[in-house]
Each structure stands twice: as C-alpha cells, then as structure tokens.
Amino acid sequence: MDILDGLNPAQRQAVETIEGPLLILAGPGSGKTRVITHRVAYLVRKCGISPHHIMAVTFTNKAANEMKERLQTLLGSAVQELTMGTFHAICARILRRDGAEIGLDSHFVIYDEEDQQNLVKQSLQGLDLDPKKFTPRAVLSAISAAKSQLLTPQDYAKQRRTYFDEVAQRVYERYEERLRQSKALDFDDLLMKTVQLFQEREKVLSKYQKRYLHILIDEFQDTNVAQYMLAKQLAAKHHNICVVGDPDQSIYSWRAADLRNILNFEKDYPDAKVVFLEQNYRSTQTILETASGIISSNRQRKRKRLWTENEAGEKVIVFEAYNEQEEALFVVSEVERLSKQGTARPQDCAIMYRTNAQSRALEEAFIRYGLPYRLVGATRFYARREIKDVIAYLKLIHNPYDTVSLSRIINVPPRNIGQRSLEQLSNWAQAFGVPLYSALQVLANQEASSETTSSAKHPFSPRIAKSLLSFLSLLNDLIEESQKLGLVELLDEALKRTGYREYVLAEEDGEDRWDNILELRTVASQYKEMPPQEALTAFLEGVALVSDIDDYDTKANAVTLITLHQAKGLEFPVVFIVGLEEGVLPHRRSFDDPAQMEEERRLCYVGVTRAKKRLYLVRAFRRSLMGASTANAPSRFLEDVPHRLVASPQPDVASTKTLVYYASPATPPPLAEPAFKAGEQVRHAQFGQGIVIGCQPISDDQEVTVAFKGTTGLKRLLVSLAKLERI
DNA sequence: CGAAAGGCTCTTTTT
DNA sequence: GAGCCTTTCG
C-alpha cells in the first residue's frame, strides 16, 4: 500500500513536505493524526530516515501510545526506535542521562503539584506574611508561570512590579534552594533544566541536534515558552521542524501556553511552509456550522473556512432543565432512548462539562438508573492519599534526600514523630542547610559517639531522638534491601516493615484503600523485566508523568464523563455538553478578562467539534454551586448557535423563556431489580457467612454490601463476580 | 502525641 | 459539600 493513498491534496502536501520548517494548521476532524502518522511513516519508508532520528512530541502519553500503535502496523518493530512522548517525558529522559552536566543527580525525583505546594508552604513559613493574601496556591502559580517562561529567580526579580511579585520572588528563591537540597525537579524544571542544559553544554545540545533530523510537535497551540525554546534549540541545526496545531483549540493559557508560538511561527521561521487542513471528516454539516457559529465571535483569530462533504445530519438539540438533577436525568434518558432505538450505544456517547464538580450529579443519575458510565479523571488514582504515601516511600528509597516525601511519611503510620518534632528536625536541618535525611544521619552519629560537641548538639528529647533514629534505620534498611530486591518485592517489604497494611485497614474505607495499593502493586509488577534499580526509576517516572486521560480505554461499554479540557483530541458519535450557563461555561472567572473569555469560547468550540453525529447542548436553570443554589442565565454561547440548526420546536435560546424541547416524555428507566435484599443470609467462598446490608446498581452490574462474620467485616462485592450463595 | 470534632474557605481547567 | 486547618480532649 502506498503511504499517500487516501490522503487529500492538502494532507498529501503535509506529508510530503519534509525539508525545512512546516506549519500545519489543522481544523478539528481534518485528519491531523492521520497526517502525522503517515508523515512519520513516509520519512522512514520513503525517505529512508531511521526512526532513531525522529522525535515526535504529543500532548499526552495516550496520544503517543496511540500513534505508536498505528505506526506499528506501518513500520513494525522499528517503532521502538522513535522518540515519542510528551515534552515532560522526553525531557525527563534527557535529564536522567545528561543532567549531571549541569549538576543534577541522576536519582532526581519528580515533584507533582501537591509536592510543589507542600514545598511552597514550607518556603512561605517564617516569612511572616498574611496567609490569606499569599496562599501557597497563588504563589506556586506565579512561580510556575515564571518557570514556564524560563525566568530564574534573578530574572523574576528584575521584572517584579507589585508587592505580591516581591513576595513570590523571595519564595521562589527559597523554593529553588529546597528543590536542590531534595535532589528534586518539579514539572516545570523538566523543561527549564533541559533548556538550561542545552544552553550551557554545547556538546550535549549538539549530540541531540545531530540525532534528531526531524522533529514533529502536535498541539502546538498549547505549548509554552519553555517548550518553544526547546523545540528551537533542537531544530537549530537541521531546521526540519514540523508543528501541528489549531489556534481555535488553544485552551491551556492558564498553564502558560502561549498562542504566540503558533501565531508567530512564520516570523521565527521565515522559510516555513504552511499547509491548511480544512476539510472536516468527522462531523455533520450541522455540527460544523454550529461550531463555526460559536467560534466566529472571537475577535483575536484568523478566519478560516472549514467545510465538509458529510450530510447535514440531525439537528442540534437544546435543552433546558430545571436543575442539575433534571439535567442529568435528561442526559440519562436520552442515552437510554438512543440505545433502545439502536441509534447509539452507550460507548458512543460522551458527556462533557466545564468543571470536575459537575460530574457528581451526572454520576448519581447514572448509578441510580443503572447505566454504565466511565469517569475520566476526577478520582485521580495517583492523587489518592494511600497511593501517594506508598509512592513517597519508594521515592525516598530511590532518593532519601527527598524532603517532601520524607516529611510526608515520617509519621505515617504514626511513630511518635508529631508536627512539633518534625518542625524541630526541620529547623535543625535548616540551620545546617542540609536535607532532613542528612540531619537524621548527623543525629545518629551524635548519639553513637555520645560526645557532646557544643553548639551543633541536637535539640531532641531522648524519646523523640529514639523515634527519629528508628525511622532512620527503617529507611536505611529499605534502601539496602532495594539493592537486591525486585520492585514488587521491595514494595511488599516496605509495606510489611512499615506496617502500612494494618494502618490503612484500620481506617474508614480501609478495604478500598488497600485495594488501591494492590492495584499500584499490579502496576509495579509490569516492570519485572527490568533490573531492580532501573525498574524503580522507571516506575517512579511513569507514575509522576501519567495523566488521567492516559489510561482511558475507549472500548469499554460505557458512557464517557469527561471535562472539556480532557476531551481535546477525542471524538464521539454523540456529545452532550452540559452546564451551558453564564458562570459555568463561560466560567465566572473569565468574566472580567476578554482574552480569557475567548478561551472559554474556544473550549466550547472544542467540545462541539468532538461530535460526529449528534450534539446536545444542555443547561440548568438553577444549579447548586458551593452548597448554595443559584439561578443562572443561559450561556452566551447558545446565542451563537444558528436557530435553523436547532431541533424544533424552535427554542428561543436568546430569551430566558423556559423550554422548549422535551425528549420523549422523560421516562426514567426502571431501577434494576436488586439481586439481593438487605437482611438476606449469604455465603461467600472465601469470606464465609454474612448478612446483606444493601445492594445497588453500578455500571452494568450490581454492588452488594455484605457484613461477614468474624474479622472480615464489611465487604462490597460485585454480584456477577462474587458468586454469593443464599442460605 | 494523636484522634476527633468543629469551623473555615473555596473550586476552572492539568502535563 | 469537601477538604483543610485549628482546637480540644484523652
């Protein structure tokens, strides 16, 4: 098969233009992914470029994996040679290998946002500031923005304007110092340090420049200054840089993405060729026109003409519910109706919303009516406390200087090292300017030699000193074990020695939490092929850089619940956008900033253009936000949907007049008949006898809660799996 | 020292 | 409505 077969002229041009800079402006549904994969295949198969010399940067790991899968069929095992991943993942690899050149320890740990916030909190302490005015969150966001623009604390100092800037700058300095002590890098460092490495070490840069003859970057509209600089550095030798994006789909400016990267690409690369992909293969005429209607009100944009040969298709359905419960009910009954009709299966449908909090009402409705659903994100596996605790142990084993992780688990499970003791330890360490781990070792030496060397003598009571030392030896033992044990064995050993299992099981939801840990163990077991040390590094890196969307599996037989941001790059036959209200979408935080308001509009545009066949725009008249229920006006975006595209009876979306369109008289599907009733006596093969407490539908199954005799206690089981026997 | 309870503030979006 | 922090008590 020829690689160019089945491509339209513009797509073909995008694939064949391999020399020099290339900007591909790709409208939604224009076959962008297809172009990128075919371009890579073309480079390898037609131009004889080794995959080793190609770098492709994607926005998520998921996108990278999918692309690899597709290329597998075109290239076979040579795919492994490609450098493919997010900027963050690629940079982490580079720094692990060559970071020593700029003084980085190859055992650096990666700090996620929670870790960062803890560190900012620590750095704020002792500055004697109004904690209301200078929240860790706000300060961190300033620091992160600075780093995304490659501003060091010194650079930041030069351009600070307000008192807040001054404070943020001082915290930034302390924060950096602590990161360094902990041998840790935060997300932004991964980019910034790589840029720095390339700036300061010509040899290293040149090595990578020589290697990467071709560089491809997807979702270019969402890159920040640091990422842009990185691309520029890497491409400086060969100039074969191909960027793909769509300014209308730029939705990450709050994460310091800079639209100017794509808008000014042609200025920075004067010899750049530009290809427009404007034919849409995804959506119906109606959906595409709806999208155009919405986006064309933005003033800061290049006009472009999207078109499609697809049929007009179904009208857009606009629905106003009374409140979020009714909104959810409407969605559920529509999904049910479509699937009864055979029009769409549950997995063909997606429900998109502006904020994670909105998923709750939807979830409740789905559970209540026993419809299968799949929630992307929100539950954030790796953000769970027990998972973070266990990972903190592993991070510490990997790099004991990691002060954030050490502070996190020094008293988890409780070992008599309370806040005050930790504070004492921290102050003492700070006085020496060393990480907590080093301080603990100094303490150990002092205790061992029993000599009382004047000023530096530790401040701890004998009892506390004993607790601290026993923690230190626990940690040291585990570090020693890590030399010989495989990853899973190491994890087990850590859990055993710390007594974490007993600790977690004693809590409320202990069973669930323990199950989560077992799931983490399963993830760890996937690294068994590697040598132990390497496995630990790879595991921690993987864990640090995953995103919620990464393990989203489209095959499950379930409706997808997803934020508009996460929906970028996906497509569904049926899309519901809910919460189309002033204050929600657009979000109220964008009211006073026209640029942000335009981004809200783009977000809405992204949502609409995910739909292939059917689009529902749904809003609620009242909605409870933060406890209180408020009435909201219809979203201004609804006004931009041409009336002729909306299902009759014509809703007058411009007015606040109520409704309009009812899908079949809302007949809520009957509750599935519970398989068990409370009070029934049952027997389980493993847990023995018990009494049923309750039973409720969950996805396409039922969950039964049983109180078992003896030590087992309360268990929640899936009816289909548990094989409960009535007695 | 730590567990429990009560009161406070926020909530966009996330690699 | 929840997570976070502070307070209080054992």
GROMACS .gro file of C-alpha atoms in nm, chain A residues 157-317:
model
  161
  157ALA     CA    1   1.346   3.994   4.043
  158LYS     CA    2   1.423   4.229   3.757
  159GLN     CA    3   1.070   4.248   3.635
  160ARG     CA    4   0.873   4.235   3.955
  161ARG     CA    5   0.614   4.506   3.984
  162THR     CA    6   0.388   4.450   4.279
  163TYR     CA    7   0.435   4.359   4.641
  164PHE     CA    8   0.297   4.020   4.556
  165ASP     CA    9   0.568   3.975   4.295
  166GLU     CA   10   0.827   4.063   4.551
  167VAL     CA   11   0.699   3.803   4.793
  168ALA     CA   12   0.663   3.544   4.519
  169GLN     CA   13   1.016   3.613   4.409
  170ARG     CA   14   1.155   3.559   4.757
  171VAL     CA   15   0.958   3.240   4.796
  172TYR     CA   16   1.076   3.130   4.454
  173GLU     CA   17   1.437   3.159   4.571
  174ARG     CA   18   1.376   2.954   4.882
  175TYR     CA   19   1.172   2.707   4.687
  176GLU     CA   20   1.452   2.651   4.438
  177GLU     CA   21   1.703   2.604   4.715
  178ARG     CA   22   1.485   2.338   4.872
  179LEU     CA   23   1.429   2.160   4.546
  180ARG     CA   24   1.803   2.148   4.502
  181GLN     CA   25   1.855   2.012   4.852
  182SER     CA   26   1.595   1.745   4.789
  183LYS     CA   27   1.751   1.650   4.458
  184ALA     CA   28   1.408   1.701   4.311
  185LEU     CA   29   1.271   1.860   3.997
  186ASP     CA   30   0.919   1.989   3.955
  187PHE     CA   31   0.721   1.962   3.631
  188ASP     CA   32   0.842   2.296   3.507
  189ASP     CA   33   1.203   2.210   3.586
  190LEU     CA   34   1.189   1.919   3.347
  191LEU     CA   35   1.154   2.170   3.067
  192MET     CA   36   1.353   2.454   3.211
  193LYS     CA   37   1.656   2.247   3.314
  194THR     CA   38   1.669   2.082   2.975
  195VAL     CA   39   1.677   2.421   2.808
  196GLN     CA   40   1.946   2.525   3.052
  197LEU     CA   41   2.142   2.209   2.984
  198PHE     CA   42   2.130   2.279   2.612
  199GLN     CA   43   2.233   2.640   2.666
  200GLU     CA   44   2.526   2.564   2.887
  201ARG     CA   45   2.658   2.246   2.731
  202GLU     CA   46   2.713   2.289   2.362
  203LYS     CA   47   2.833   1.931   2.335
  204VAL     CA   48   2.515   1.784   2.477
  205LEU     CA   49   2.295   2.002   2.263
  206SER     CA   50   2.492   1.911   1.958
  207LYS     CA   51   2.452   1.542   2.033
  208TYR     CA   52   2.075   1.571   2.034
  209GLN     CA   53   2.068   1.807   1.739
  210LYS     CA   54   2.263   1.559   1.535
  211ARG     CA   55   2.039   1.278   1.636
  212TYR     CA   56   1.706   1.439   1.562
  213LEU     CA   57   1.694   1.511   1.192
  214HIS     CA   58   1.319   1.556   1.210
  215ILE     CA   59   1.108   1.700   1.486
  216LEU     CA   60   0.731   1.691   1.497
  217ILE     CA   61   0.519   1.868   1.753
  218ASP     CA   62   0.149   1.815   1.791
  219GLU     CA   63  -0.096   2.052   1.964
  220PHE     CA   64   0.146   2.334   1.910
  221GLN     CA   65  -0.111   2.593   2.010
  222ASP     CA   66  -0.078   2.468   2.366
  223THR     CA   67   0.299   2.492   2.406
  224ASN     CA   68   0.460   2.738   2.643
  225VAL     CA   69   0.774   2.945   2.609
  226ALA     CA   70   0.999   2.678   2.755
  227GLN     CA   71   0.868   2.416   2.517
  228TYR     CA   72   0.903   2.653   2.228
  229MET     CA   73   1.263   2.723   2.321
  230LEU     CA   74   1.336   2.354   2.347
  231ALA     CA   75   1.200   2.292   2.001
  232LYS     CA   76   1.401   2.582   1.869
  233GLN     CA   77   1.722   2.456   2.023
  234LEU     CA   78   1.676   2.106   1.892
  235ALA     CA   79   1.581   2.214   1.542
  236ALA     CA   80   1.851   2.478   1.509
  237LYS     CA   81   2.082   2.250   1.314
  238HIS     CA   82   1.856   2.079   1.063
  239HIS     CA   83   1.556   2.312   1.061
  240ASN     CA   84   1.327   2.021   0.996
  241ILE     CA   85   1.061   2.118   1.240
  242CYS     CA   86   0.702   2.039   1.174
  243VAL     CA   87   0.440   2.179   1.406
  244VAL     CA   88   0.073   2.098   1.400
  245GLY     CA   89  -0.199   2.289   1.570
  246ASP     CA   90  -0.514   2.496   1.565
  247PRO     CA   91  -0.526   2.834   1.736
  248ASP     CA   92  -0.901   2.795   1.778
  249GLN     CA   93  -0.838   2.496   2.001
  250SER     CA   94  -0.596   2.665   2.235
  251ILE     CA   95  -0.732   2.605   2.582
  252TYR     CA   96  -0.432   2.596   2.811
  253SER     CA   97  -0.324   2.956   2.851
  254TRP     CA   98  -0.376   2.917   3.225
  255ARG     CA   99  -0.093   2.668   3.213
  256ALA     CA  100   0.124   2.931   3.048
  257ALA     CA  101   0.062   2.809   2.694
  258ASP     CA  102   0.139   3.095   2.463
  259LEU     CA  103  -0.062   3.135   2.147
  260ARG     CA  104   0.212   3.349   2.001
  261ASN     CA  105   0.416   3.033   1.948
  262ILE     CA  106   0.188   2.927   1.669
  263LEU     CA  107   0.081   3.271   1.553
  264ASN     CA  108   0.440   3.387   1.509
  265PHE     CA  109   0.585   3.065   1.378
  266GLU     CA  110   0.614   3.205   1.030
  267LYS     CA  111   0.803   3.507   1.162
  268ASP     CA  112   1.053   3.296   1.351
  269TYR     CA  113   1.094   3.060   1.060
  270PRO     CA  114   1.065   3.282   0.751
  271ASP     CA  115   1.117   2.991   0.516
  272ALA     CA  116   0.831   2.797   0.675
  273LYS     CA  117   0.573   2.643   0.451
  274VAL     CA  118   0.216   2.646   0.567
  275VAL     CA  119  -0.047   2.385   0.499
  276PHE     CA  120  -0.412   2.429   0.585
  277LEU     CA  121  -0.622   2.124   0.660
  278GLU     CA  122  -0.975   2.250   0.629
  279GLN     CA  123  -1.182   1.960   0.518
  280ASN     CA  124  -1.361   1.802   0.808
  281TYR     CA  125  -1.425   1.429   0.801
  282ARG     CA  126  -1.566   1.395   1.146
  283SER     CA  127  -1.885   1.588   1.189
  284THR     CA  128  -2.214   1.654   1.015
  285GLN     CA  129  -2.272   1.978   0.836
  286THR     CA  130  -2.499   2.087   1.119
  287ILE     CA  131  -2.240   2.029   1.387
  288LEU     CA  132  -1.969   2.201   1.191
  289GLU     CA  133  -2.187   2.505   1.134
  290THR     CA  134  -2.276   2.517   1.500
  291ALA     CA  135  -1.909   2.516   1.585
  292SER     CA  136  -1.835   2.790   1.335
  293GLY     CA  137  -2.121   2.996   1.473
  294ILE     CA  138  -1.973   2.976   1.818
  295ILE     CA  139  -1.609   3.038   1.734
  296SER     CA  140  -1.663   3.318   1.485
  297SER     CA  141  -1.748   3.562   1.762
  298ASN     CA  142  -1.389   3.555   1.877
  299ARG     CA  143  -1.206   3.865   1.764
  300GLN     CA  144  -0.849   3.753   1.817
  301ARG     CA  145  -0.838   3.493   1.549
  302LYS     CA  146  -0.752   3.417   1.194
  303ARG     CA  147  -1.063   3.335   0.998
  304LYS     CA  148  -1.065   3.005   0.833
  305ARG     CA  149  -1.318   2.816   0.628
  306LEU     CA  150  -1.393   2.468   0.741
  307TRP     CA  151  -1.604   2.255   0.519
  308THR     CA  152  -1.729   1.903   0.492
  309GLU     CA  153  -1.881   1.672   0.239
  310ASN     CA  154  -2.074   1.500   0.514
  311GLU     CA  155  -2.453   1.516   0.521
  312ALA     CA  156  -2.649   1.777   0.715
  313GLY     CA  157  -2.743   1.518   0.974
  314GLU     CA  158  -2.950   1.562   1.286
  315LYS     CA  159  -3.046   1.899   1.427
  316VAL     CA  160  -2.881   2.016   1.744
  317ILE     CA  161  -3.091   1.956   2.050
   0.00000   0.00000   0.00000
